[in-house]
C-alpha cells in the first residue's frame, strides 16, 4: 500500500516559473523516504502540495488513498508536519504549546511529549521566543510526532540544529518508524543523515523527478572507475559509453561515474584497459551520487 501517490503533478507559479514538471512518485507504507534536490529543485513545492497548502496546476495527489483537499481535516489529523520556516507562537511556553496541541489532536501523547522534551533538555516553562532557533525546532519536532501520526512529513527538519541535536532527531525518526509503523517523507540537504535513516530516496532536479528507488539499489548501481589518461579518444570516448554520467580528468587519470554495478562497469571499460588487473573502481556514497547527477557539468578537462 502506498501512503502517498503523486501522479503526473506539475506546478506553475504566477511568475510562469515551472516548479514541478510532470512528477510521478509513490511513498510506500512504513518506509522512510528522503527527498533530495538542489535549492529551487521543487522539494518544498511538492511537500506543500501533499499537505494541501497549495494546489497543483495539473495531475493528481492522494494521501491515505484520499484527496487531501476534499478530506482536509481527516487527512491532516493523521499527519505530523514540520517545515524549515515553521514559526510557533513566541509568547507561549513549551508546556503551553503542548497543551494547545493536546486539544487539537485526540491522539496526543503527553507522556511521549514530556519524554522527548527531557531528552532534548528543553525547559517546560520557558517561552519559545526566548529559545534559540535549534531549541524551537526541537519543540516543533515534538509537536509533529507526539500525536502518533501515521505519516510524518518534514521539510528540512534539521535546519539550525547542531550535530548532537540532529542525531537525536534521527533517533526519534527511527523510533517512530519501527515502534509505531509510521511512514516518513522528508526533504533534507544533510545527505549523510538521509543515507543513515532512509529506505528510499527521490531526487528532484529542475522540477523533474530524476530518481525514485531503494537506497540499497541506488548504491549497487552507481560506481566510479579510474581510467588511464592515454586512452584513445580521451574523455569523449569514455563519455560515450552506456551509463556514463560524468567524466573528470585530473591527477594523471580519468574518473568516470557510471549508473551500473561494478561488474558491468568492468565490461564497459575493458577496451580501455591493458588487462583486468588494471581495473580500479569503487561504489559511491549518496553525496557522491548526488553530485554526479545534479552537480552541474563535470565533463571538464581538469580539477584542482
PDB file of C-alpha atoms in Angstrom:
ATOM      1  CA  UNK A   1       0.000   0.000   0.000  1.00  0.00           C
ATOM      2  CA  UNK A   2       1.239   3.471  -0.864  1.00  0.00           C
ATOM      3  CA  UNK A   3       0.563   6.200   1.690  1.00  0.00           C
ATOM      4  CA  UNK A   4       1.299   8.998  -0.804  1.00  0.00           C
ATOM      5  CA  UNK A   5       0.539   8.839  -4.529  1.00  0.00           C
ATOM      6  CA  UNK A   6       1.690  11.625  -6.848  1.00  0.00           C
ATOM      7  CA  UNK A   7       0.601  11.210 -10.476  1.00  0.00           C
ATOM      8  CA  UNK A   8       1.815  13.497 -13.275  1.00  0.00           C
ATOM      9  CA  UNK A   9       1.879  16.532 -10.999  1.00  0.00           C
ATOM     10  CA  UNK A  10       3.024  19.894 -12.323  1.00  0.00           C
ATOM     11  CA  UNK A  11       3.000  23.270 -10.630  1.00  0.00           C
ATOM     12  CA  UNK A  12       3.448  26.577 -12.399  1.00  0.00           C
ATOM     13  CA  UNK A  13       3.548  29.749 -10.339  1.00  0.00           C
ATOM     14  CA  UNK A  14       2.035  33.060 -11.403  1.00  0.00           C
ATOM     15  CA  UNK A  15       5.539  34.183 -12.314  1.00  0.00           C
ATOM     16  CA  UNK A  16       5.384  31.448 -15.001  1.00  0.00           C
ATOM     17  CA  UNK A  17       8.126  29.505 -13.223  1.00  0.00           C
ATOM     18  CA  UNK A  18       7.562  25.754 -13.623  1.00  0.00           C
ATOM     19  CA  UNK A  19       8.421  24.448 -10.149  1.00  0.00           C
ATOM     20  CA  UNK A  20       7.309  20.855 -10.795  1.00  0.00           C
ATOM     21  CA  UNK A  21       7.195  19.177 -14.185  1.00  0.00           C
ATOM     22  CA  UNK A  22       5.081  16.017 -14.557  1.00  0.00           C
ATOM     23  CA  UNK A  23       6.239  14.359 -11.325  1.00  0.00           C
ATOM     24  CA  UNK A  24       5.022  10.836 -10.522  1.00  0.00           C
ATOM     25  CA  UNK A  25       6.037   9.430  -7.135  1.00  0.00           C
ATOM     26  CA  UNK A  26       4.837   6.792  -4.650  1.00  0.00           C
ATOM     27  CA  UNK A  27       5.674   6.551  -0.952  1.00  0.00           C
ATOM     28  CA  UNK A  28       5.059   3.006   0.394  1.00  0.00           C
ATOM     29  CA  UNK A  29       3.606   2.443   3.833  1.00  0.00           C
ATOM     30  CA  UNK A  30       6.196   2.100   6.607  1.00  0.00           C
ATOM     31  CA  UNK A  31       9.169   3.436   4.669  1.00  0.00           C
ATOM     32  CA  UNK A  32      11.445   6.401   5.274  1.00  0.00           C
ATOM     33  CA  UNK A  33      11.838   8.323   2.024  1.00  0.00           C
ATOM     34  CA  UNK A  34      14.341  11.154   1.702  1.00  0.00           C
ATOM     35  CA  UNK A  35      13.542  13.860  -0.841  1.00  0.00           C
ATOM     36  CA  UNK A  36      16.708  15.338  -2.363  1.00  0.00           C
ATOM     37  CA  UNK A  37      17.480  18.198  -4.700  1.00  0.00           C
ATOM     38  CA  UNK A  38      19.395  21.422  -5.019  1.00  0.00           C
ATOM     39  CA  UNK A  39      17.898  24.721  -3.889  1.00  0.00           C
ATOM     40  CA  UNK A  40      14.955  25.533  -6.138  1.00  0.00           C
ATOM     41  CA  UNK A  41      14.527  21.946  -7.326  1.00  0.00           C
ATOM     42  CA  UNK A  42      10.864  21.875  -6.224  1.00  0.00           C
ATOM     43  CA  UNK A  43      11.108  19.960  -2.927  1.00  0.00           C
ATOM     44  CA  UNK A  44       9.160  22.421  -0.774  1.00  0.00           C
ATOM     45  CA  UNK A  45       6.586  22.928  -3.523  1.00  0.00           C
ATOM     46  CA  UNK A  46       5.941  19.175  -3.659  1.00  0.00           C
ATOM     47  CA  UNK A  47       5.620  18.941   0.116  1.00  0.00           C
ATOM     48  CA  UNK A  48       3.199  21.888   0.243  1.00  0.00           C
ATOM     49  CA  UNK A  49       1.065  20.207  -2.414  1.00  0.00           C
ATOM     50  CA  UNK A  50       0.997  16.965  -0.396  1.00  0.00           C
ATOM     51  CA  UNK A  51      -0.017  18.972   2.668  1.00  0.00           C
ATOM     52  CA  UNK A  52      -2.823  20.707   0.716  1.00  0.00           C
ATOM     53  CA  UNK A  53      -1.251  24.098   1.302  1.00  0.00           C
ATOM     54  CA  UNK A  54      -1.109  24.927  -2.409  1.00  0.00           C
ATOM     55  CA  UNK A  55      -2.820  23.406  -5.454  1.00  0.00           C
ATOM     56  CA  UNK A  56      -1.009  21.613  -8.250  1.00  0.00           C
ATOM     57  CA  UNK A  57      -1.502  23.073 -11.720  1.00  0.00           C
ATOM     58  CA  UNK A  58      -2.188  19.597 -13.105  1.00  0.00           C
ATOM     59  CA  UNK A  59      -2.043  15.976 -12.018  1.00  0.00           C
ATOM     60  CA  UNK A  60      -3.429  14.029  -9.069  1.00  0.00           C
ATOM     61  CA  UNK A  61      -2.426  13.683  -5.412  1.00  0.00           C
ATOM     62  CA  UNK A  62      -3.727  11.229  -2.829  1.00  0.00           C
ATOM     63  CA  UNK A  63      -2.739  10.699   0.808  1.00  0.00           C
ATOM     64  CA  UNK A  64      -4.074   7.595   2.570  1.00  0.00           C
ATOM     65  CA  UNK A  65      -5.992   6.995  -0.654  1.00  0.00           C
ATOM     66  CA  UNK A  66      -7.874  10.290  -0.291  1.00  0.00           C
ATOM     67  CA  UNK A  67      -7.797  13.708  -1.881  1.00  0.00           C
ATOM     68  CA  UNK A  68      -6.116  15.923   0.770  1.00  0.00           C
ATOM     69  CA  UNK A  69      -8.268  18.899  -0.303  1.00  0.00           C
ATOM     70  CA  UNK A  70     -11.609  17.081  -0.233  1.00  0.00           C
ATOM     71  CA  UNK A  71     -10.924  15.377   3.111  1.00  0.00           C
ATOM     72  CA  UNK A  72      -8.689  18.091   4.525  1.00  0.00           C
ATOM     73  CA  UNK A  73      -9.351  17.568   8.230  1.00  0.00           C
ATOM     74  CA  UNK A  74      -9.427  13.774   8.057  1.00  0.00           C
ATOM     75  CA  UNK A  75      -6.095  13.564   6.232  1.00  0.00           C
ATOM     76  CA  UNK A  76      -4.251  16.222   8.220  1.00  0.00           C
ATOM     77  CA  UNK A  77      -5.274  14.702  11.548  1.00  0.00           C
ATOM     78  CA  UNK A  78      -3.204  11.644  10.598  1.00  0.00           C
ATOM     79  CA  UNK A  79      -0.092  13.622   9.597  1.00  0.00           C
ATOM     80  CA  UNK A  80       2.732  15.121  11.634  1.00  0.00           C
ATOM     81  CA  UNK A  81       4.267  18.078   9.819  1.00  0.00           C
ATOM     82  CA  UNK A  82       7.170  20.447  10.318  1.00  0.00           C
ATOM     83  CA  UNK A  83       8.738  22.865   7.854  1.00  0.00           C
ATOM     84  CA  UNK A  84      12.019  24.742   7.867  1.00  0.00           C
ATOM     85  CA  UNK A  85      10.270  28.097   8.262  1.00  0.00           C
ATOM     86  CA  UNK A  86       7.627  26.953  10.744  1.00  0.00           C
ATOM     87  CA  UNK A  87       7.060  29.531  13.486  1.00  0.00           C
ATOM     88  CA  UNK A  88       5.378  28.588  16.760  1.00  0.00           C
ATOM     89  CA  UNK A  89       3.786  31.371  18.853  1.00  0.00           C
ATOM     90  CA  UNK A  90       6.753  33.016  20.631  1.00  0.00           C
ATOM     91  CA  UNK A  91       4.646  34.117  23.610  1.00  0.00           C
ATOM     92  CA  UNK A  92       3.773  30.526  24.564  1.00  0.00           C
ATOM     93  CA  UNK A  93       5.895  28.318  26.778  1.00  0.00           C
ATOM     94  CA  UNK A  94       6.760  24.729  25.890  1.00  0.00           C
ATOM     95  CA  UNK A  95       4.083  23.392  28.245  1.00  0.00           C
ATOM     96  CA  UNK A  96       1.569  25.856  26.756  1.00  0.00           C
ATOM     97  CA  UNK A  97       2.233  24.657  23.239  1.00  0.00           C
ATOM     98  CA  UNK A  98       1.942  21.041  24.377  1.00  0.00           C
ATOM     99  CA  UNK A  99      -1.453  21.808  25.920  1.00  0.00           C
ATOM    100  CA  UNK A 100      -2.557  23.542  22.724  1.00  0.00           C
ATOM    101  CA  UNK A 101      -1.601  20.572  20.550  1.00  0.00           C
ATOM    102  CA  UNK A 102      -3.210  18.239  23.073  1.00  0.00           C
ATOM    103  CA  UNK A 103      -6.515  19.990  22.480  1.00  0.00           C
ATOM    104  CA  UNK A 104      -6.089  19.811  18.694  1.00  0.00           C
ATOM    105  CA  UNK A 105      -5.263  16.088  18.495  1.00  0.00           C
ATOM    106  CA  UNK A 106      -7.239  13.404  20.283  1.00  0.00           C
ATOM    107  CA  UNK A 107      -4.234  11.061  19.837  1.00  0.00           C
ATOM    108  CA  UNK A 108      -1.830  13.459  21.607  1.00  0.00           C
ATOM    109  CA  UNK A 109       0.520  11.557  23.946  1.00  0.00           C
ATOM    110  CA  UNK A 110       1.579  13.946  26.695  1.00  0.00           C
ATOM    111  CA  UNK A 111       3.845  11.341  28.282  1.00  0.00           C
ATOM    112  CA  UNK A 112       5.719  10.949  24.990  1.00  0.00           C
ATOM    113  CA  UNK A 113       5.945  14.721  24.573  1.00  0.00           C
ATOM    114  CA  UNK A 114       7.423  15.094  28.048  1.00  0.00           C
ATOM    115  CA  UNK A 115       9.873  12.274  27.455  1.00  0.00           C
ATOM    116  CA  UNK A 116      11.110  13.949  24.287  1.00  0.00           C
ATOM    117  CA  UNK A 117      11.254  17.342  25.981  1.00  0.00           C
ATOM    118  CA  UNK A 118      13.501  15.895  28.670  1.00  0.00           C
ATOM    119  CA  UNK A 119      15.625  14.148  26.057  1.00  0.00           C
ATOM    120  CA  UNK A 120      16.167  17.478  24.279  1.00  0.00           C
ATOM    121  CA  UNK A 121      16.719  19.281  27.586  1.00  0.00           C
ATOM    122  CA  UNK A 122      14.002  21.888  26.964  1.00  0.00           C
ATOM    123  CA  UNK A 123      12.676  23.976  29.858  1.00  0.00           C
ATOM    124  CA  UNK A 124       8.913  23.389  30.053  1.00  0.00           C
ATOM    125  CA  UNK A 125       8.203  26.890  31.383  1.00  0.00           C
ATOM    126  CA  UNK A 126      10.449  28.801  29.017  1.00  0.00           C
ATOM    127  CA  UNK A 127       8.736  30.801  26.284  1.00  0.00           C
ATOM    128  CA  UNK A 128       9.508  29.821  22.721  1.00  0.00           C
ATOM    129  CA  UNK A 129      10.530  33.384  21.845  1.00  0.00           C
ATOM    130  CA  UNK A 130      13.340  33.131  24.382  1.00  0.00           C
ATOM    131  CA  UNK A 131      14.769  29.970  22.846  1.00  0.00           C
ATOM    132  CA  UNK A 132      17.411  29.511  20.181  1.00  0.00           C
ATOM    133  CA  UNK A 133      16.389  28.506  16.672  1.00  0.00           C
ATOM    134  CA  UNK A 134      17.589  24.981  17.338  1.00  0.00           C
ATOM    135  CA  UNK A 135      15.538  24.687  20.524  1.00  0.00           C
ATOM    136  CA  UNK A 136      12.447  25.992  18.746  1.00  0.00           C
ATOM    137  CA  UNK A 137      12.911  23.357  16.058  1.00  0.00           C
ATOM    138  CA  UNK A 138      13.208  20.675  18.720  1.00  0.00           C
ATOM    139  CA  UNK A 139       9.927  21.848  20.232  1.00  0.00           C
ATOM    140  CA  UNK A 140       8.361  21.826  16.764  1.00  0.00           C
ATOM    141  CA  UNK A 141       9.550  18.296  16.127  1.00  0.00           C
ATOM    142  CA  UNK A 142       7.976  17.125  19.380  1.00  0.00           C
ATOM    143  CA  UNK A 143       4.684  18.688  18.311  1.00  0.00           C
ATOM    144  CA  UNK A 144       4.959  16.890  14.970  1.00  0.00           C
ATOM    145  CA  UNK A 145       5.459  13.413  16.439  1.00  0.00           C
ATOM    146  CA  UNK A 146       3.754  13.348  19.868  1.00  0.00           C
ATOM    147  CA  UNK A 147       0.244  12.822  18.472  1.00  0.00           C
ATOM    148  CA  UNK A 148       1.344   9.486  16.964  1.00  0.00           C
ATOM    149  CA  UNK A 149       0.909  10.381  13.281  1.00  0.00           C
ATOM    150  CA  UNK A 150       0.650   7.666  10.659  1.00  0.00           C
ATOM    151  CA  UNK A 151       2.636   9.879   8.281  1.00  0.00           C
ATOM    152  CA  UNK A 152       5.439  12.249   9.247  1.00  0.00           C
ATOM    153  CA  UNK A 153       6.179  14.957   6.636  1.00  0.00           C
ATOM    154  CA  UNK A 154       9.242  17.098   7.268  1.00  0.00           C
ATOM    155  CA  UNK A 155      10.677  19.902   5.152  1.00  0.00           C
ATOM    156  CA  UNK A 156      14.343  20.440   6.069  1.00  0.00           C
ATOM    157  CA  UNK A 157      13.716  19.387   9.690  1.00  0.00           C
ATOM    158  CA  UNK A 158      17.359  19.576  10.798  1.00  0.00           C
ATOM    159  CA  UNK A 159      17.921  23.188   9.735  1.00  0.00           C
ATOM    160  CA  UNK A 160      19.526  25.115  12.581  1.00  0.00           C
ATOM    161  CA  UNK A 161      20.318  22.002  14.622  1.00  0.00           C
ATOM    162  CA  UNK A 162      23.830  21.094  15.663  1.00  0.00           C
ATOM    163  CA  UNK A 163      25.336  17.646  15.142  1.00  0.00           C
ATOM    164  CA  UNK A 164      24.142  16.280  18.503  1.00  0.00           C
ATOM    165  CA  UNK A 165      20.590  17.575  18.044  1.00  0.00           C
ATOM    166  CA  UNK A 166      20.475  16.155  14.513  1.00  0.00           C
ATOM    167  CA  UNK A 167      21.481  12.748  15.820  1.00  0.00           C
ATOM    168  CA  UNK A 168      18.723  12.916  18.436  1.00  0.00           C
ATOM    169  CA  UNK A 169      16.281  13.823  15.689  1.00  0.00           C
ATOM    170  CA  UNK A 170      17.368  10.785  13.673  1.00  0.00           C
ATOM    171  CA  UNK A 171      16.882   8.526  16.667  1.00  0.00           C
ATOM    172  CA  UNK A 172      13.345   9.871  17.094  1.00  0.00           C
ATOM    173  CA  UNK A 173      12.526   9.191  13.444  1.00  0.00           C
ATOM    174  CA  UNK A 174      13.890   5.643  13.678  1.00  0.00           C
ATOM    175  CA  UNK A 175      11.935   5.022  16.889  1.00  0.00           C
ATOM    176  CA  UNK A 176       8.769   6.388  15.332  1.00  0.00           C
ATOM    177  CA  UNK A 177       9.156   4.190  12.286  1.00  0.00           C
ATOM    178  CA  UNK A 178       9.965   0.908  13.999  1.00  0.00           C
ATOM    179  CA  UNK A 179       7.817   1.152  17.121  1.00  0.00           C
ATOM    180  CA  UNK A 180       4.725   2.730  15.592  1.00  0.00           C
ATOM    181  CA  UNK A 181       4.932   1.698  11.962  1.00  0.00           C
ATOM    182  CA  UNK A 182       4.743   5.280  10.712  1.00  0.00           C
ATOM    183  CA  UNK A 183       5.748   6.415   7.241  1.00  0.00           C
ATOM    184  CA  UNK A 184       8.278   9.248   6.957  1.00  0.00           C
ATOM    185  CA  UNK A 185       8.653  11.582   3.968  1.00  0.00           C
ATOM    186  CA  UNK A 186      11.169  14.356   4.390  1.00  0.00           C
ATOM    187  CA  UNK A 187      13.462  16.690   2.493  1.00  0.00           C
ATOM    188  CA  UNK A 188      16.987  17.409   3.644  1.00  0.00           C
ATOM    189  CA  UNK A 189      20.304  18.831   2.497  1.00  0.00           C
ATOM    190  CA  UNK A 190      22.087  16.647   5.064  1.00  0.00           C
ATOM    191  CA  UNK A 191      22.915  13.754   2.752  1.00  0.00           C
ATOM    192  CA  UNK A 192      24.744  11.798   5.432  1.00  0.00           C
ATOM    193  CA  UNK A 193      21.589  11.877   7.548  1.00  0.00           C
ATOM    194  CA  UNK A 194      19.447  10.782   4.612  1.00  0.00           C
ATOM    195  CA  UNK A 195      21.829   7.914   3.925  1.00  0.00           C
ATOM    196  CA  UNK A 196      21.712   6.819   7.541  1.00  0.00           C
ATOM    197  CA  UNK A 197      17.958   6.505   8.033  1.00  0.00           C
ATOM    198  CA  UNK A 198      16.274   6.278   4.621  1.00  0.00           C
ATOM    199  CA  UNK A 199      14.958   3.162   2.892  1.00  0.00           C
ATOM    200  CA  UNK A 200      14.237   5.022  -0.329  1.00  0.00           C
ATOM    201  CA  UNK A 201      15.261   8.290  -1.930  1.00  0.00           C
ATOM    202  CA  UNK A 202      13.673  10.557  -4.512  1.00  0.00           C
ATOM    203  CA  UNK A 203      15.715  13.141  -6.386  1.00  0.00           C
ATOM    204  CA  UNK A 204      14.225  16.277  -7.947  1.00  0.00           C
ATOM    205  CA  UNK A 205      16.229  18.347 -10.415  1.00  0.00           C
ATOM    206  CA  UNK A 206      14.833  21.433 -12.111  1.00  0.00           C
ATOM    207  CA  UNK A 207      11.331  20.315 -11.196  1.00  0.00           C
ATOM    208  CA  UNK A 208      11.683  16.829 -12.690  1.00  0.00           C
ATOM    209  CA  UNK A 209      11.942  13.547 -10.837  1.00  0.00           C
ATOM    210  CA  UNK A 210      15.318  12.039 -11.750  1.00  0.00           C
ATOM    211  CA  UNK A 211      15.395   9.096  -9.325  1.00  0.00           C
ATOM    212  CA  UNK A 212      12.967   7.279  -7.054  1.00  0.00           C
ATOM    213  CA  UNK A 213      14.257   3.959  -5.759  1.00  0.00           C
ATOM    214  CA  UNK A 214      15.539   1.980  -2.806  1.00  0.00           C
ATOM    215  CA  UNK A 215      18.740   3.369  -1.349  1.00  0.00           C
ATOM    216  CA  UNK A 216      20.493  -0.008  -1.470  1.00  0.00           C
ATOM    217  CA  UNK A 217      19.648  -0.360  -5.150  1.00  0.00           C
ATOM    218  CA  UNK A 218      20.963   3.135  -5.817  1.00  0.00           C
ATOM    219  CA  UNK A 219      24.299   2.231  -4.224  1.00  0.00           C
ATOM    220  CA  UNK A 220      24.524  -1.015  -6.146  1.00  0.00           C
ATOM    221  CA  UNK A 221      24.046   0.753  -9.455  1.00  0.00           C
ATOM    222  CA  UNK A 222      26.459   3.660  -9.241  1.00  0.00           C
ATOM    223  CA  UNK A 223      30.253   3.453  -9.217  1.00  0.00           C
ATOM    224  CA  UNK A 224      33.379   5.413 -10.075  1.00  0.00           C
ATOM    225  CA  UNK A 225      36.033   3.940 -12.384  1.00  0.00           C
ATOM    226  CA  UNK A 226      39.634   5.147 -12.684  1.00  0.00           C
ATOM    227  CA  UNK A 227      40.956   5.077 -16.251  1.00  0.00           C
ATOM    228  CA  UNK A 228      44.374   5.956 -17.714  1.00  0.00           C
ATOM    229  CA  UNK A 229      44.678   9.354 -19.391  1.00  0.00           C
ATOM    230  CA  UNK A 230      46.347   7.973 -22.550  1.00  0.00           C
ATOM    231  CA  UNK A 231      43.345   6.019 -23.819  1.00  0.00           C
ATOM    232  CA  UNK A 232      42.329   6.603 -27.476  1.00  0.00           C
ATOM    233  CA  UNK A 233      39.610   9.241 -27.777  1.00  0.00           C
ATOM    234  CA  UNK A 234      40.154  10.510 -24.259  1.00  0.00           C
ATOM    235  CA  UNK A 235      37.218  11.980 -22.340  1.00  0.00           C
ATOM    236  CA  UNK A 236      34.836  11.913 -25.316  1.00  0.00           C
ATOM    237  CA  UNK A 237      35.306   8.174 -25.789  1.00  0.00           C
ATOM    238  CA  UNK A 238      34.599   7.476 -22.117  1.00  0.00           C
ATOM    239  CA  UNK A 239      31.578   9.797 -22.003  1.00  0.00           C
ATOM    240  CA  UNK A 240      30.070   7.910 -24.966  1.00  0.00           C
ATOM    241  CA  UNK A 241      29.948   4.632 -23.009  1.00  0.00           C
ATOM    242  CA  UNK A 242      26.462   3.444 -21.937  1.00  0.00           C
ATOM    243  CA  UNK A 243      25.636   4.541 -18.391  1.00  0.00           C
ATOM    244  CA  UNK A 244      28.466   7.071 -18.099  1.00  0.00           C
ATOM    245  CA  UNK A 245      27.117  10.259 -16.499  1.00  0.00           C
ATOM    246  CA  UNK A 246      30.290  12.208 -15.744  1.00  0.00           C
ATOM    247  CA  UNK A 247      33.995  12.219 -16.567  1.00  0.00           C
ATOM    248  CA  UNK A 248      36.644  14.214 -14.742  1.00  0.00           C
ATOM    249  CA  UNK A 249      40.278  14.463 -15.842  1.00  0.00           C
ATOM    250  CA  UNK A 250      42.961  15.163 -13.274  1.00  0.00           C
ATOM    251  CA  UNK A 251      45.968  13.785 -11.388  1.00  0.00           C
ATOM    252  CA  UNK A 252      47.074  11.694 -14.358  1.00  0.00           C
ATOM    253  CA  UNK A 253      43.822   9.779 -14.912  1.00  0.00           C
ATOM    254  CA  UNK A 254      40.142   9.973 -15.780  1.00  0.00           C
ATOM    255  CA  UNK A 255      37.446   9.402 -13.169  1.00  0.00           C
ATOM    256  CA  UNK A 256      34.200   8.216 -14.742  1.00  0.00           C
ATOM    257  CA  UNK A 257      30.903   7.711 -12.914  1.00  0.00           C
ATOM    258  CA  UNK A 258      28.582   5.003 -14.221  1.00  0.00           C
ATOM    259  CA  UNK A 259      24.967   4.171 -13.447  1.00  0.00           C
ATOM    260  CA  UNK A 260      25.849   0.478 -13.327  1.00  0.00           C
ATOM    261  CA  UNK A 261      27.239  -2.068 -10.922  1.00  0.00           C
ATOM    262  CA  UNK A 262      30.955  -2.775 -10.697  1.00  0.00           C
ATOM    263  CA  UNK A 263      30.884  -5.836 -12.943  1.00  0.00           C
ATOM    264  CA  UNK A 264      29.023  -4.061 -15.723  1.00  0.00           C
ATOM    265  CA  UNK A 265      31.420  -1.113 -15.445  1.00  0.00           C
ATOM    266  CA  UNK A 266      34.303  -3.570 -15.768  1.00  0.00           C
ATOM    267  CA  UNK A 267      32.880  -4.912 -19.039  1.00  0.00           C
ATOM    268  CA  UNK A 268      32.193  -1.436 -20.432  1.00  0.00           C
ATOM    269  CA  UNK A 269      35.693  -0.124 -19.735  1.00  0.00           C
ATOM    270  CA  UNK A 270      37.607  -3.305 -20.644  1.00  0.00           C
ATOM    271  CA  UNK A 271      38.547  -1.991 -24.132  1.00  0.00           C
ATOM    272  CA  UNK A 272      40.407   0.912 -22.491  1.00  0.00           C
ATOM    273  CA  UNK A 273      42.485  -1.298 -20.179  1.00  0.00           C
ATOM    274  CA  UNK A 274      45.530  -3.442 -20.933  1.00  0.00           C
ATOM    275  CA  UNK A 275      44.297  -6.229 -18.669  1.00  0.00           C
ATOM    276  CA  UNK A 276      41.691  -6.891 -15.963  1.00  0.00           C
ATOM    277  CA  UNK A 277      44.205  -6.146 -13.192  1.00  0.00           C
ATOM    278  CA  UNK A 278      44.243  -2.522 -14.330  1.00  0.00           C
ATOM    279  CA  UNK A 279      40.555  -2.100 -13.453  1.00  0.00           C
ATOM    280  CA  UNK A 280      40.086   0.233 -10.470  1.00  0.00           C
ATOM    281  CA  UNK A 281      36.569   1.052  -9.297  1.00  0.00           C
ATOM    282  CA  UNK A 282      34.633   1.831  -6.147  1.00  0.00           C
ATOM    283  CA  UNK A 283      30.986   2.232  -5.118  1.00  0.00           C
ATOM    284  CA  UNK A 284      29.735   5.743  -4.321  1.00  0.00           C
ATOM    285  CA  UNK A 285      28.077   7.165  -1.239  1.00  0.00           C
ATOM    286  CA  UNK A 286      24.866   9.181  -1.557  1.00  0.00           C
ATOM    287  CA  UNK A 287      26.627  12.544  -1.617  1.00  0.00           C
ATOM    288  CA  UNK A 288      28.882  11.431  -4.482  1.00  0.00           C
ATOM    289  CA  UNK A 289      25.907  10.103  -6.430  1.00  0.00           C
ATOM    290  CA  UNK A 290      24.007  13.346  -5.852  1.00  0.00           C
ATOM    291  CA  UNK A 291      26.901  15.479  -7.106  1.00  0.00           C
ATOM    292  CA  UNK A 292      27.385  13.280 -10.169  1.00  0.00           C
ATOM    293  CA  UNK A 293      23.710  13.550 -11.093  1.00  0.00           C
ATOM    294  CA  UNK A 294      22.893  17.200 -10.369  1.00  0.00           C
ATOM    295  CA  UNK A 295      26.158  18.909  -9.502  1.00  0.00           C
ATOM    296  CA  UNK A 296      26.483  20.651 -12.851  1.00  0.00           C
ATOM    297  CA  UNK A 297      28.767  19.995 -15.799  1.00  0.00           C
ATOM    298  CA  UNK A 298      31.517  17.701 -14.587  1.00  0.00           C
ATOM    299  CA  UNK A 299      32.751  16.694 -18.023  1.00  0.00           C
ATOM    300  CA  UNK A 300      35.683  19.082 -17.856  1.00  0.00           C
ATOM    301  CA  UNK A 301      39.375  18.709 -18.504  1.00  0.00           C
ATOM    302  CA  UNK A 302      40.922  19.309 -15.111  1.00  0.00           C
ATOM    303  CA  UNK A 303      40.268  19.571 -11.416  1.00  0.00           C
ATOM    304  CA  UNK A 304      42.136  21.392  -8.680  1.00  0.00           C
TER     305      UNK A 304
END
